PDB file of C-alpha atoms in Angstrom:
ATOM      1  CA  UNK A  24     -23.238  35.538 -28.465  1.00 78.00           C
ATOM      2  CA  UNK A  25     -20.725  38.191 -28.824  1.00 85.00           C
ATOM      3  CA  UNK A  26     -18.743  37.590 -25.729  1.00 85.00           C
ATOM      4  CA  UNK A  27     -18.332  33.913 -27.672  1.00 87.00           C
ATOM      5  CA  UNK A  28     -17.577  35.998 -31.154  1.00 84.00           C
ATOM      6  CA  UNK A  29     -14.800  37.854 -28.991  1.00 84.00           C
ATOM      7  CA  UNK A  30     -13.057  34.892 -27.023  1.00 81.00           C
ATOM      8  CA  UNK A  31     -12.765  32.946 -30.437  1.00 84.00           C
ATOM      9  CA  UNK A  32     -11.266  36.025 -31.929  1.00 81.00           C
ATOM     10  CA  UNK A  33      -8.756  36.253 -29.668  1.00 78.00           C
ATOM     11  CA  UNK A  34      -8.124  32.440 -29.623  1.00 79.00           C
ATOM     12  CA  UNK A  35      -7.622  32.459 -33.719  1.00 78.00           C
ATOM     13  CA  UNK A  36      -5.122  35.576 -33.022  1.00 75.00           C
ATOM     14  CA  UNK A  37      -3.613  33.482 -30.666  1.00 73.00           C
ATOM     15  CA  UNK A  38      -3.294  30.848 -33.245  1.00 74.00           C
ATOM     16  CA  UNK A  39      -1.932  33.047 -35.668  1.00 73.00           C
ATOM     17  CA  UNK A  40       0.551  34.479 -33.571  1.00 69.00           C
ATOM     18  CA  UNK A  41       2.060  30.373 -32.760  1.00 70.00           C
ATOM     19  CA  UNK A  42       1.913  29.638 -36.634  1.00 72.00           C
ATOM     20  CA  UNK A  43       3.681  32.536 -37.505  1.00 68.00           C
ATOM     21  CA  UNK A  44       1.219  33.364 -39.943  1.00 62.00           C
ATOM     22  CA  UNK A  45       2.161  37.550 -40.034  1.00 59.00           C
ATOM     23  CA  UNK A  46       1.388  40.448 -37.563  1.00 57.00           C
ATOM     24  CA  UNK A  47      -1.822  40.166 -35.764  1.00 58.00           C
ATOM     25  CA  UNK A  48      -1.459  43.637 -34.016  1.00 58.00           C
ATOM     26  CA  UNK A  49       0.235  42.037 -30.548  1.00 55.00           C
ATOM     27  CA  UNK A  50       3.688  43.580 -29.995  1.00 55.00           C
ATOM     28  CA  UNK A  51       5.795  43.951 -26.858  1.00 53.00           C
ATOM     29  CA  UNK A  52       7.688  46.935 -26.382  1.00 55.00           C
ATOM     30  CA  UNK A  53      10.879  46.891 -24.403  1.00 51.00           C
ATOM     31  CA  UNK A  54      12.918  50.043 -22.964  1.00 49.00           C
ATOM     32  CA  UNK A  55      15.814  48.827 -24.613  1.00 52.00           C
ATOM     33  CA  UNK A  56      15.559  48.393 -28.108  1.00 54.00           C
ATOM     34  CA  UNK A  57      18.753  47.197 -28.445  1.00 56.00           C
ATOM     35  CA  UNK A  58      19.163  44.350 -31.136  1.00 57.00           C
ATOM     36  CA  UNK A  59      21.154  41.608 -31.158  1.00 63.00           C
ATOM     37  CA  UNK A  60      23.626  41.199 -33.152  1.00 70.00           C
ATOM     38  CA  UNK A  61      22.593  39.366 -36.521  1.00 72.00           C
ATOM     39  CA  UNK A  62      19.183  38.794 -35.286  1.00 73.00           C
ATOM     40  CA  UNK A  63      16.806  41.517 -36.513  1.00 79.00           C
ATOM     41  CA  UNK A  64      14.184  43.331 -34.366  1.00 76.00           C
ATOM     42  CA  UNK A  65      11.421  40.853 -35.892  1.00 74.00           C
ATOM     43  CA  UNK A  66      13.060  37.595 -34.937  1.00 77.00           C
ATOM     44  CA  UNK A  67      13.557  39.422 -31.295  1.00 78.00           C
ATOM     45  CA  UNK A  68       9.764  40.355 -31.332  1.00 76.00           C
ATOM     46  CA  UNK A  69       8.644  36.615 -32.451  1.00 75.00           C
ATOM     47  CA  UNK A  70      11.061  35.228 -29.433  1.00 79.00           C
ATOM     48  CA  UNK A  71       8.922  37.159 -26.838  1.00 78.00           C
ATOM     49  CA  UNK A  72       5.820  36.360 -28.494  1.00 76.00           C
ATOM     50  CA  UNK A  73       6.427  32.668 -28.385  1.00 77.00           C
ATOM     51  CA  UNK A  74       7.956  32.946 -24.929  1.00 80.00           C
ATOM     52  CA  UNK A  75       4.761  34.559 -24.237  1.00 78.00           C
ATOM     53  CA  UNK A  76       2.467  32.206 -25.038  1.00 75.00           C
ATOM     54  CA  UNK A  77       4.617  28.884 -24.047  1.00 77.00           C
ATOM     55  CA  UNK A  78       4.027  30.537 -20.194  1.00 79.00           C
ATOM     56  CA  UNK A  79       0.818  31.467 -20.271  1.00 78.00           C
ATOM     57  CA  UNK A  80      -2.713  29.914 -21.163  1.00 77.00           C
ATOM     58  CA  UNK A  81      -5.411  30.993 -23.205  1.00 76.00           C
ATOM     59  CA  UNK A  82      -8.069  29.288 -20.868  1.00 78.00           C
ATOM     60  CA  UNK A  83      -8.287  30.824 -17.229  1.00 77.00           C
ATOM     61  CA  UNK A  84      -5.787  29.087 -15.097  1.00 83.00           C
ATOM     62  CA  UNK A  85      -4.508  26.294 -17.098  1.00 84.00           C
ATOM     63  CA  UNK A  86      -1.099  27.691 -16.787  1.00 84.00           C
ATOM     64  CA  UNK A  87      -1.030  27.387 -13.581  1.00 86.00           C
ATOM     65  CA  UNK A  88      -2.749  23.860 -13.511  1.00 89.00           C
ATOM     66  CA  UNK A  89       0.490  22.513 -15.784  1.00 88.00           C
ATOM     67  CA  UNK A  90       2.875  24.625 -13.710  1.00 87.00           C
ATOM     68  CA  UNK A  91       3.915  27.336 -16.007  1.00 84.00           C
ATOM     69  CA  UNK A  92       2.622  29.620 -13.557  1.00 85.00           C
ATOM     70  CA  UNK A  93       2.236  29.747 -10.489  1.00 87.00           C
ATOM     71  CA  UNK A  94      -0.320  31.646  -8.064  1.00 87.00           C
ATOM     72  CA  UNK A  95       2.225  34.180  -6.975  1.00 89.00           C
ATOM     73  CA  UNK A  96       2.196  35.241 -10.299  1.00 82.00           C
ATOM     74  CA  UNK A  97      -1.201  35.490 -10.697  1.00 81.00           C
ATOM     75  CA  UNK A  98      -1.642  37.705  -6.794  1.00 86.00           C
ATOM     76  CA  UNK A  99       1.576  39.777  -8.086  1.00 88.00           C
ATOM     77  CA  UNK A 100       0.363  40.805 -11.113  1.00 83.00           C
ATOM     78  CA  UNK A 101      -3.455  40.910 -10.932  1.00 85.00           C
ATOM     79  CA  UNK A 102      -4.393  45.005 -10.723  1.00 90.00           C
ATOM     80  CA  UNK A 103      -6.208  44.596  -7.574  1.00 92.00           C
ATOM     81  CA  UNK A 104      -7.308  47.915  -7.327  1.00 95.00           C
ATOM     82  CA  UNK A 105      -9.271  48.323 -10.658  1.00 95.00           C
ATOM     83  CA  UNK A 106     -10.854  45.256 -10.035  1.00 94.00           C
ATOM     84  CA  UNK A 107     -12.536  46.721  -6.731  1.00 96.00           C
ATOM     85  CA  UNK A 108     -13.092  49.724  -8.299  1.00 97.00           C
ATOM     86  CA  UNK A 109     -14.766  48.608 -10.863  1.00 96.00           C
ATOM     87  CA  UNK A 110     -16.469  45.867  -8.839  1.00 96.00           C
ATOM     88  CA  UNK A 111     -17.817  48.835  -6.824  1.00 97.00           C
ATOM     89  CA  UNK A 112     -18.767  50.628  -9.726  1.00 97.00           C
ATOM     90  CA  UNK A 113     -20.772  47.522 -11.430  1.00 96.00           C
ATOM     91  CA  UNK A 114     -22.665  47.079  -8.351  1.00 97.00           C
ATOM     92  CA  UNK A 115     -23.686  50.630  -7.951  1.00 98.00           C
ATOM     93  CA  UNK A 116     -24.697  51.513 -12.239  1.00 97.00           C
ATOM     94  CA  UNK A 117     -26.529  47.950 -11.374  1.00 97.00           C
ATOM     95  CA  UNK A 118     -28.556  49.271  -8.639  1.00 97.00           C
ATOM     96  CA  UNK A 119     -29.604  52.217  -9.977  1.00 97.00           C
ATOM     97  CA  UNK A 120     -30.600  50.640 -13.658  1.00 97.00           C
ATOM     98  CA  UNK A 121     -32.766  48.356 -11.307  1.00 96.00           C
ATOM     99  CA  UNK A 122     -34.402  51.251  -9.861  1.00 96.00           C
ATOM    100  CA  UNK A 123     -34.756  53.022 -12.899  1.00 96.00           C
ATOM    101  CA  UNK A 124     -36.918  50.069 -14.122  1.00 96.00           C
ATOM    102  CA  UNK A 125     -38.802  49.061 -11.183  1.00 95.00           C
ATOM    103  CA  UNK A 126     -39.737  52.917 -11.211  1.00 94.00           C
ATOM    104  CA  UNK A 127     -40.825  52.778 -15.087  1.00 94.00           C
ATOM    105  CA  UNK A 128     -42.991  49.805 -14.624  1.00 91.00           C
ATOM    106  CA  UNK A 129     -44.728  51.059 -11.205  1.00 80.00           C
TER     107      UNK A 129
END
């Protein structure tokens, strides 16, 4: 139920965000901050935003299905580390909840 509530939060942001509809919270910050000249910093911030989401997909590899993507991008970019860590560190808290409650119903 509320991993459902969360995904169709993000998906109405998402919405929001292609409508133009105000500030939702999702910025990108840049090194340079340099505007262009007679475009202001919001107009700048709305290009990215709707760059953004024209190359990516809110559903798992759709982007990559309609070739906005491709899997380079995906192997590149993917923080392989933290997801073994934490794949490690799932497994293990797992493990030891299960003992916990085999040991409190023995």
């Amino acid at each position: 139920g509320l991993s459902i509530y969360a995904m169709a939060g993000c998906y109405a942001q998402d919405l929001r965000v292609i409508r133009e509809e105000g500030s939702v919270g999702t910025v990108f910050q840049t090194e340079s901050r340099d505007t262009k000249e007679g475009v202001s910093e919001e107009e700048q911030e709305r290009t990215r935003l709707r760059s953004f989401f024209e190359q990516t997909s809110f559903i798992p590899f759709k982007a990559v299905y309609d070739g906005r993507q491709s899997l380079d991008d995906i192997v590149r970019e993917a923080p392989w580390l933290q997801f073994l860590l934490g794949t490690i560190a799932g497994i293990y808290v797992e493990e030891k909840i299960l003992q916990l409650l085999a040991e409190w119903s023995a």
